[in-house]
mmCIF file with all atom_site columns, C-alpha atoms in Angstrom:
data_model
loop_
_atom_site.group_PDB
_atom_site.id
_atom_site.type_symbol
_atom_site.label_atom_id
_atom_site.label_alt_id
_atom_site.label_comp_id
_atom_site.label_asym_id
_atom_site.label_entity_id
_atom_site.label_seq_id
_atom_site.pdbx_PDB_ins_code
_atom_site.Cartn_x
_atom_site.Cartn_y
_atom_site.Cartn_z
_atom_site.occupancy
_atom_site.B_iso_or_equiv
_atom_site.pdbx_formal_charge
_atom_site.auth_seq_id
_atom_site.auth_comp_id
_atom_site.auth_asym_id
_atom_site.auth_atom_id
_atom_site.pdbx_PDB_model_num
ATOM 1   C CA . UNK A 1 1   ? 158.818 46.118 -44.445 1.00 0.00 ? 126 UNK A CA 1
ATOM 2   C CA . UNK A 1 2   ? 161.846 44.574 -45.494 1.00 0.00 ? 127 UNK A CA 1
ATOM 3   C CA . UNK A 1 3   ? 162.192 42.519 -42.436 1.00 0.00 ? 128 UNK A CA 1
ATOM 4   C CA . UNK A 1 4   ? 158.499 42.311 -41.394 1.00 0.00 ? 129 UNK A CA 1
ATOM 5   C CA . UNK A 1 5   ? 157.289 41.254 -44.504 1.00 0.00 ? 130 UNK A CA 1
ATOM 6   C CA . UNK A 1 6   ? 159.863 38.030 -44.480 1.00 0.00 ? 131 UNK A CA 1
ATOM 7   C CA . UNK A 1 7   ? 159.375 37.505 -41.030 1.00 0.00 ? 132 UNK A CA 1
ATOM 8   C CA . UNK A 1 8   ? 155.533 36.451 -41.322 1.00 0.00 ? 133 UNK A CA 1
ATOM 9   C CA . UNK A 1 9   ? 156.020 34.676 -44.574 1.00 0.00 ? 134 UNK A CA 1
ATOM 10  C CA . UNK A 1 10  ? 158.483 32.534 -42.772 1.00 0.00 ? 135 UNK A CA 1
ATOM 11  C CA . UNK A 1 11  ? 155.584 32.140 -39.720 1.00 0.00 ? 136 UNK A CA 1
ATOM 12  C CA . UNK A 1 12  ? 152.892 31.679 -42.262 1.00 0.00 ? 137 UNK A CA 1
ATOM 13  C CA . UNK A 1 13  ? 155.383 28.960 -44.284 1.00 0.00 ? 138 UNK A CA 1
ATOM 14  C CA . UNK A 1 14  ? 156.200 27.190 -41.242 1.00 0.00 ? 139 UNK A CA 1
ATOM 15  C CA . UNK A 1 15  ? 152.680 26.864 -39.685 1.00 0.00 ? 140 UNK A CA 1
ATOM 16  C CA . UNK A 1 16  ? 150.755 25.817 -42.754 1.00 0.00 ? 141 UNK A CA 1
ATOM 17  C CA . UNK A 1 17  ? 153.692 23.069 -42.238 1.00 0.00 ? 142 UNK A CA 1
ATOM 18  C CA . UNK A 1 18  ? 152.625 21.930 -39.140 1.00 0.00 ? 143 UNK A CA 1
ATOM 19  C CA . UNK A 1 19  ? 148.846 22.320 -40.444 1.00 0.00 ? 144 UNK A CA 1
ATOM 20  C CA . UNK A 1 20  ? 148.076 25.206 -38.963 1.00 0.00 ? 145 UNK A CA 1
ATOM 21  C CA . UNK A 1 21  ? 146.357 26.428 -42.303 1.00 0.00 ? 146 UNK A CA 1
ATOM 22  C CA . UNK A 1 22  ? 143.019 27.971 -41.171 1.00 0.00 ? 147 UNK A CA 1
ATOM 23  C CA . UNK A 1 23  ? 145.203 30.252 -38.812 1.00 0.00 ? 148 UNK A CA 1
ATOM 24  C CA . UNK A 1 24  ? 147.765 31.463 -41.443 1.00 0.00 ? 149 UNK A CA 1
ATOM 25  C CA . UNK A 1 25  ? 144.901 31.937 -44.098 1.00 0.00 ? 150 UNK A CA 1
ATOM 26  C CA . UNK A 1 26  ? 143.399 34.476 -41.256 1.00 0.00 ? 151 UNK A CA 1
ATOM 27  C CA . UNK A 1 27  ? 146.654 35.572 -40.847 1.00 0.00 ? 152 UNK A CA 1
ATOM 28  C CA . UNK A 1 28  ? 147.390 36.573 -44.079 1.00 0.00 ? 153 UNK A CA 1
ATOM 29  C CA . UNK A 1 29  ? 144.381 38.262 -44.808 1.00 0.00 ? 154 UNK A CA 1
ATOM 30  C CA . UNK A 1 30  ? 145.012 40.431 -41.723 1.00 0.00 ? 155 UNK A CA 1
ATOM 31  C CA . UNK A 1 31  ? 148.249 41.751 -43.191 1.00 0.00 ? 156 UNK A CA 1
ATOM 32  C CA . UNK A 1 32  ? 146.012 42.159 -46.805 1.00 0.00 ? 157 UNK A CA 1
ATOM 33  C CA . UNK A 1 33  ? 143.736 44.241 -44.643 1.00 0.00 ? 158 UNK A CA 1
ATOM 34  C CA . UNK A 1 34  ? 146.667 46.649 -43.986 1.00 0.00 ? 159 UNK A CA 1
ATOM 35  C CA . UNK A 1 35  ? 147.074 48.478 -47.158 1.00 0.00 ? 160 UNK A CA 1
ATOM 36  C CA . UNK A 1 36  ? 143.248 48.294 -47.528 1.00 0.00 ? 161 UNK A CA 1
ATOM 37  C CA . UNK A 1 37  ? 142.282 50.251 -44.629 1.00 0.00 ? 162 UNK A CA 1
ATOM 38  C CA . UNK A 1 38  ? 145.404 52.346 -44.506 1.00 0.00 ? 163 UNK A CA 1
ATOM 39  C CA . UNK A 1 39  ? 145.543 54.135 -48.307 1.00 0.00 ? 164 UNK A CA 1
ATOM 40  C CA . UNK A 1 40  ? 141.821 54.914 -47.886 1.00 0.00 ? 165 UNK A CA 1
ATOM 41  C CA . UNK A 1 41  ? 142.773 56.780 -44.852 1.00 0.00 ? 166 UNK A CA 1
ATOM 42  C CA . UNK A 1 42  ? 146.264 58.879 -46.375 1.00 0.00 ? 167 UNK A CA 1
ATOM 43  C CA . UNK A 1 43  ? 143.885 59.790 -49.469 1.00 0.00 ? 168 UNK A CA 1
ATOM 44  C CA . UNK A 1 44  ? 141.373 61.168 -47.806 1.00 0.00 ? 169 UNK A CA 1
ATOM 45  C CA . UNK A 1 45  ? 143.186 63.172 -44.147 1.00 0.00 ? 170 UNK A CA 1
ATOM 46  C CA . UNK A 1 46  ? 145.904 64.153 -47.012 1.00 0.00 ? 171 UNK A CA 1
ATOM 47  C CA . UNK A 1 47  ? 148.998 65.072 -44.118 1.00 0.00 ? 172 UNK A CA 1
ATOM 48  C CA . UNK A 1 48  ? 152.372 66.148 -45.136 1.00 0.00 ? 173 UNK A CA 1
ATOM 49  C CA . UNK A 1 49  ? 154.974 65.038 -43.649 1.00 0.00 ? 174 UNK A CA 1
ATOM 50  C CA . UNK A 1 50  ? 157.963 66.347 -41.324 1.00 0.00 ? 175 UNK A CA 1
ATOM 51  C CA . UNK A 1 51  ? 160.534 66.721 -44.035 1.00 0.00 ? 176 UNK A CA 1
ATOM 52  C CA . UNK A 1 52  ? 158.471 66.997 -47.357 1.00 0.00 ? 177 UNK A CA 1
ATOM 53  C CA . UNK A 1 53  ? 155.083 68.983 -48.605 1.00 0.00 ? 178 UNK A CA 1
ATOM 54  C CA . UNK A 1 54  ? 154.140 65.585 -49.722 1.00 0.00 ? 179 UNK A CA 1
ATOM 55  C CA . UNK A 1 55  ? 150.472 64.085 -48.441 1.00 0.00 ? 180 UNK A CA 1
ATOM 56  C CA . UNK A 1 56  ? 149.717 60.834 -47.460 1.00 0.00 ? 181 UNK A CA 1
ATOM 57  C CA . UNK A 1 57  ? 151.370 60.320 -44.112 1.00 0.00 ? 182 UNK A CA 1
ATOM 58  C CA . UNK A 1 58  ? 148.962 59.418 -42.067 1.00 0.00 ? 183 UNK A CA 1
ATOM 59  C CA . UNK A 1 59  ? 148.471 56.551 -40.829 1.00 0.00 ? 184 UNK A CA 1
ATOM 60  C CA . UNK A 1 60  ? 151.751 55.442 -40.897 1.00 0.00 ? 185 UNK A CA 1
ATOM 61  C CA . UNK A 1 61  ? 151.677 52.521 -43.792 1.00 0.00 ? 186 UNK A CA 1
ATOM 62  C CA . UNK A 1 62  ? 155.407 51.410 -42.685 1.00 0.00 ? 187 UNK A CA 1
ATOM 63  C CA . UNK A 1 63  ? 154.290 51.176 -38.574 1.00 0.00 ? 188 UNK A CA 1
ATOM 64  C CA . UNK A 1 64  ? 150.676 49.286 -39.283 1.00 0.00 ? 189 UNK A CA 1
ATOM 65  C CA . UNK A 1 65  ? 153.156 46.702 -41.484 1.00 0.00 ? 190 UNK A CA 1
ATOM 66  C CA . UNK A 1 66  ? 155.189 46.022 -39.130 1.00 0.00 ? 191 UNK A CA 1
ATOM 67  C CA . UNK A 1 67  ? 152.584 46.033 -36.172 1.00 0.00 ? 192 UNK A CA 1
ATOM 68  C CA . UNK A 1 68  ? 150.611 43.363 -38.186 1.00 0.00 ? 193 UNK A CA 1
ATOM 69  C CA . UNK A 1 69  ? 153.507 41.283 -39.173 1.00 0.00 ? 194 UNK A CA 1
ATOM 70  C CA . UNK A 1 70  ? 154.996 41.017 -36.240 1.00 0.00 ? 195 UNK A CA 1
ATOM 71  C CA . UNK A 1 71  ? 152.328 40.370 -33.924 1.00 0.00 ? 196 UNK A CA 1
ATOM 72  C CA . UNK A 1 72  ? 150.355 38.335 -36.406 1.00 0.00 ? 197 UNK A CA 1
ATOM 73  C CA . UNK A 1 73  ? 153.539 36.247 -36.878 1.00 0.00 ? 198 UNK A CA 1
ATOM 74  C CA . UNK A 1 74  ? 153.795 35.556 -32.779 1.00 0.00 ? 199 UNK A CA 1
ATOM 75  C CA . UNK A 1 75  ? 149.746 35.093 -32.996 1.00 0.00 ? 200 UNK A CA 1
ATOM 76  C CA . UNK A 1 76  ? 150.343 32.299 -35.170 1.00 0.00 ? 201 UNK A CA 1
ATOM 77  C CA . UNK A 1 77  ? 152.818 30.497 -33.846 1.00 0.00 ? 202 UNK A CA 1
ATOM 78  C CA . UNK A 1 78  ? 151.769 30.542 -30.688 1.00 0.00 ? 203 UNK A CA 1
ATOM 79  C CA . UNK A 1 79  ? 150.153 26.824 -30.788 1.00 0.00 ? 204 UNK A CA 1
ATOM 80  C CA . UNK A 1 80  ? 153.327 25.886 -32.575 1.00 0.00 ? 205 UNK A CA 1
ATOM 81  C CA . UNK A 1 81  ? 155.732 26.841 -29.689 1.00 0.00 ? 206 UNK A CA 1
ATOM 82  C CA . UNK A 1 82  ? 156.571 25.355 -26.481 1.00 0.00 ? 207 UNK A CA 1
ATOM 83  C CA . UNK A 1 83  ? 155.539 27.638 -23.348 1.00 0.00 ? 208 UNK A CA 1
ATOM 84  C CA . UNK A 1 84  ? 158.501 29.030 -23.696 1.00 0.00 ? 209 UNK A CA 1
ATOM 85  C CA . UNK A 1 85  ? 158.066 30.204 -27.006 1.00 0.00 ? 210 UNK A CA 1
ATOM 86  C CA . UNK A 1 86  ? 154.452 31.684 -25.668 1.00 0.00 ? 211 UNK A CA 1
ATOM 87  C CA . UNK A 1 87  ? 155.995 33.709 -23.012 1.00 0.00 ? 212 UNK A CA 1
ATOM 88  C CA . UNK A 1 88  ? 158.815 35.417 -25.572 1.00 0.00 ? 213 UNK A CA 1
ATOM 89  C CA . UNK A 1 89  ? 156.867 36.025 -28.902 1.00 0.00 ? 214 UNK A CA 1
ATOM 90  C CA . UNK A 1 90  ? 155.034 38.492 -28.386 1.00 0.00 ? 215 UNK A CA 1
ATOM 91  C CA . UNK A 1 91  ? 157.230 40.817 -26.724 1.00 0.00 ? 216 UNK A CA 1
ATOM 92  C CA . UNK A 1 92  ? 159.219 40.610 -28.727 1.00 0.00 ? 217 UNK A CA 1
ATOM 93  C CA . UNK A 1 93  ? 156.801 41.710 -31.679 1.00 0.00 ? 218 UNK A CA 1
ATOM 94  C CA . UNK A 1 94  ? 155.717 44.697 -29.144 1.00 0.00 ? 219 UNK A CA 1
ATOM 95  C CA . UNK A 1 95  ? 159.111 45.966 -28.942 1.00 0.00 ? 220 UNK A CA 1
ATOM 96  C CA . UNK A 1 96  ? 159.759 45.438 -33.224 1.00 0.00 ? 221 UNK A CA 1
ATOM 97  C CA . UNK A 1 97  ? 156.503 47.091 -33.686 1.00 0.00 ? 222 UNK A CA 1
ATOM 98  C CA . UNK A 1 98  ? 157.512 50.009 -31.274 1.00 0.00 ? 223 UNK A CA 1
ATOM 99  C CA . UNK A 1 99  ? 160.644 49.899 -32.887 1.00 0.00 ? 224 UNK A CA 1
ATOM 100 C CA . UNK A 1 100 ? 159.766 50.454 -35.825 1.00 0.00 ? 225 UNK A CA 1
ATOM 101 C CA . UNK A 1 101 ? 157.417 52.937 -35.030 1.00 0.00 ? 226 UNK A CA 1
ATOM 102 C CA . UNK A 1 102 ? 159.449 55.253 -32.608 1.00 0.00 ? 227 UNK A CA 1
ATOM 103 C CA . UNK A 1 103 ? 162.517 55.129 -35.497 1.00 0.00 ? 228 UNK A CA 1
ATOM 104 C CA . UNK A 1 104 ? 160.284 56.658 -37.837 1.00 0.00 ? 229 UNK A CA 1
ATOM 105 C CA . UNK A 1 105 ? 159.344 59.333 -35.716 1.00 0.00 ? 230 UNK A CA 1
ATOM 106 C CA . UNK A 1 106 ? 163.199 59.943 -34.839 1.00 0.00 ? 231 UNK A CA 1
ATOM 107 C CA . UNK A 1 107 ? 164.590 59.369 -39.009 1.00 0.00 ? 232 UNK A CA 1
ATOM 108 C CA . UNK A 1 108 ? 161.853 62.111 -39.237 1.00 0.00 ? 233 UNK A CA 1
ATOM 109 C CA . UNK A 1 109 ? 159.778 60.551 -41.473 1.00 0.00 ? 234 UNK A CA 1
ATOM 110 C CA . UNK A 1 110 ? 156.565 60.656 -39.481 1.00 0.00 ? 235 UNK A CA 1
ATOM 111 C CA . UNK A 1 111 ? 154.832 62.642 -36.994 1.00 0.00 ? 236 UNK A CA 1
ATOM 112 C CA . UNK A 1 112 ? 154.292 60.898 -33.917 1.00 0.00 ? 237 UNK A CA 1
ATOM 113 C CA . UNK A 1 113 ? 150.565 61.255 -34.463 1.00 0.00 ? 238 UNK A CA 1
ATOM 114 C CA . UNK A 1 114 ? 151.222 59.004 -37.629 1.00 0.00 ? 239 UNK A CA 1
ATOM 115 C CA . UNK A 1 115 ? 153.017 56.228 -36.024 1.00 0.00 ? 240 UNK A CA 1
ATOM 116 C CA . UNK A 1 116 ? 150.381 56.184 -32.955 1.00 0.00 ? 241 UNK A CA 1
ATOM 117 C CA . UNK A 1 117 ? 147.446 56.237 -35.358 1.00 0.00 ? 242 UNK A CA 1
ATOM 118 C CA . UNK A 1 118 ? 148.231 52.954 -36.903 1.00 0.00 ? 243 UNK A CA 1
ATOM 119 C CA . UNK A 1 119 ? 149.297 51.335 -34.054 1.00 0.00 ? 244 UNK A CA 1
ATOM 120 C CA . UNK A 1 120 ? 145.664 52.372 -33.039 1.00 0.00 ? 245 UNK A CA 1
ATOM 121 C CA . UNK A 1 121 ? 144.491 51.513 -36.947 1.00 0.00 ? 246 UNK A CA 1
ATOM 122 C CA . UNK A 1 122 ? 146.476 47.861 -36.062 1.00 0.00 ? 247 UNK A CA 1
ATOM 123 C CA . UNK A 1 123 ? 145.330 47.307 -32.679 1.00 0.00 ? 248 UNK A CA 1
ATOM 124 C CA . UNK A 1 124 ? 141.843 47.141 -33.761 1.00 0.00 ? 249 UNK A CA 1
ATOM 125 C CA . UNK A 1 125 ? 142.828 44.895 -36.732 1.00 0.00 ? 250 UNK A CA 1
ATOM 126 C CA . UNK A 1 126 ? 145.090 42.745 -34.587 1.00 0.00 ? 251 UNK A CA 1
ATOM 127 C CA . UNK A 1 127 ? 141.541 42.491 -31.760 1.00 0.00 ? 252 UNK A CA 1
ATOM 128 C CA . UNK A 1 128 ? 140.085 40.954 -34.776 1.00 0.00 ? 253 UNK A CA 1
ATOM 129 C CA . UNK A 1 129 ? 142.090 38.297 -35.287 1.00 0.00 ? 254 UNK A CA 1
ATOM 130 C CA . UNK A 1 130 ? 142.800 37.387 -31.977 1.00 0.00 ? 255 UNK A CA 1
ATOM 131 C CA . UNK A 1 131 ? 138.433 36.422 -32.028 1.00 0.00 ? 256 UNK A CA 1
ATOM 132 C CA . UNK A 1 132 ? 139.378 34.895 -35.492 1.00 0.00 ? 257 UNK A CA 1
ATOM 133 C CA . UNK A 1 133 ? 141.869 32.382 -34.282 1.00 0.00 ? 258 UNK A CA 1
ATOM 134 C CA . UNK A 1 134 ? 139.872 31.859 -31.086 1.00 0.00 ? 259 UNK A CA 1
ATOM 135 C CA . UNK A 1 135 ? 137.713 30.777 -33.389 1.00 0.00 ? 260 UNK A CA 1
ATOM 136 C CA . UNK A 1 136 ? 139.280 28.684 -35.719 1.00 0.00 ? 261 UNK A CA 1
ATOM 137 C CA . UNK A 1 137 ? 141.219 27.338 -32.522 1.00 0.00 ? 262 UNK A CA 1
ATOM 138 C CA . UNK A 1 138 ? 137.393 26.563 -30.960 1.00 0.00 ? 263 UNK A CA 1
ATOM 139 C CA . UNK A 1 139 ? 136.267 24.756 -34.258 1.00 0.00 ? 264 UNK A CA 1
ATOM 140 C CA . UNK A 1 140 ? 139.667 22.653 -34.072 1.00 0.00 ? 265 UNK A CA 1
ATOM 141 C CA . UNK A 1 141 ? 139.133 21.709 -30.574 1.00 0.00 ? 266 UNK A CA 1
ATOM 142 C CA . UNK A 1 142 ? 135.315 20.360 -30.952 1.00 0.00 ? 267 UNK A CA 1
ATOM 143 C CA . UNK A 1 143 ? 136.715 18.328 -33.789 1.00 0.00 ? 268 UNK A CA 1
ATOM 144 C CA . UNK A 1 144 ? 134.879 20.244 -37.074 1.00 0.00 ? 269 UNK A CA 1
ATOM 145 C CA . UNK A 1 145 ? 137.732 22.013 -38.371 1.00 0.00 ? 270 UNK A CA 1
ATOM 146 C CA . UNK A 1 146 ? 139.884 20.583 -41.383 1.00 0.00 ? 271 UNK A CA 1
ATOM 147 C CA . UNK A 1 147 ? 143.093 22.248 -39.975 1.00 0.00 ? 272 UNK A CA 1
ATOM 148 C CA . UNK A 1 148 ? 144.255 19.323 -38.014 1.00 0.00 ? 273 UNK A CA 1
ATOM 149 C CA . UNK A 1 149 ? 148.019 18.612 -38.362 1.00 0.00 ? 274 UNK A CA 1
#
């Protein structure tokens, strides 16, 4: 979280910039969604973890973070790159999100099942707003949408 969390502020900074406002509102409230649907979820399966007889790891809050930051960071800039920047980004995210995900699993802080439930959790949020910037992107293009640069 300590380098997801910066990363997307950064993206969300630097595309409301360029007026790309409608996509980093969306943005944002897709990482808000995170903690929303994720402490619902480690209240009520109540899973210890590998090292401690503590509840609450699953999903894994940490993995859906960075899943959502990253990826919603490359989702945003997309339009704001050159094609090379499309081709890059979102590997790139993949392999941060994976990352992050698989070095939790090894630091044994979560089960594996953790990690791959929020990267489940995430993919559906992430499927979400991918149709919400198609969207936005859609209202831009027929010339209704106030996020014009």
């Amino acid at each position: 979280m300590a380098v997801a969390l910066p990363v997307l502020a950064v993206a969300v900074v630097y595309a409301a910039w360029r007026g790309y406002r409608a996509r980093a509102v969306a943005v944002v409230l897709a990482m808000a969604a995170v903690p929303v649907l994720v402490m619902p979820l480690k209240l009520w399966i109540d899973r210890p973890g590998p090292l401690t007889a503590e509840s609450g790891y699953y999903p894994s809050g940490h993995t859906a973070t960075a899943m959502v930051a990253y990826c919603g960071a490359a989702l945003l800039l997309r339009p704001c790159t050159g094609r090379a920047g499309r081709g890059w980004a979102m590997p790139v995210a993949v392999v941060l999100s994976a990352a992050t995900g698989i070095g939790l699993v090894l630091r044994g802080y979560h089960w594996p099942l953790d990690v791959l439930g929020s990267w489940l959790l995430c993919g559906m949020l992430l499927a979400l707003l991918v149709a919400a910037l198609r969207w936005i992107d859609n209202r831009r293009a027929a010339g209704s949408g106030t996020d014009a640069p």
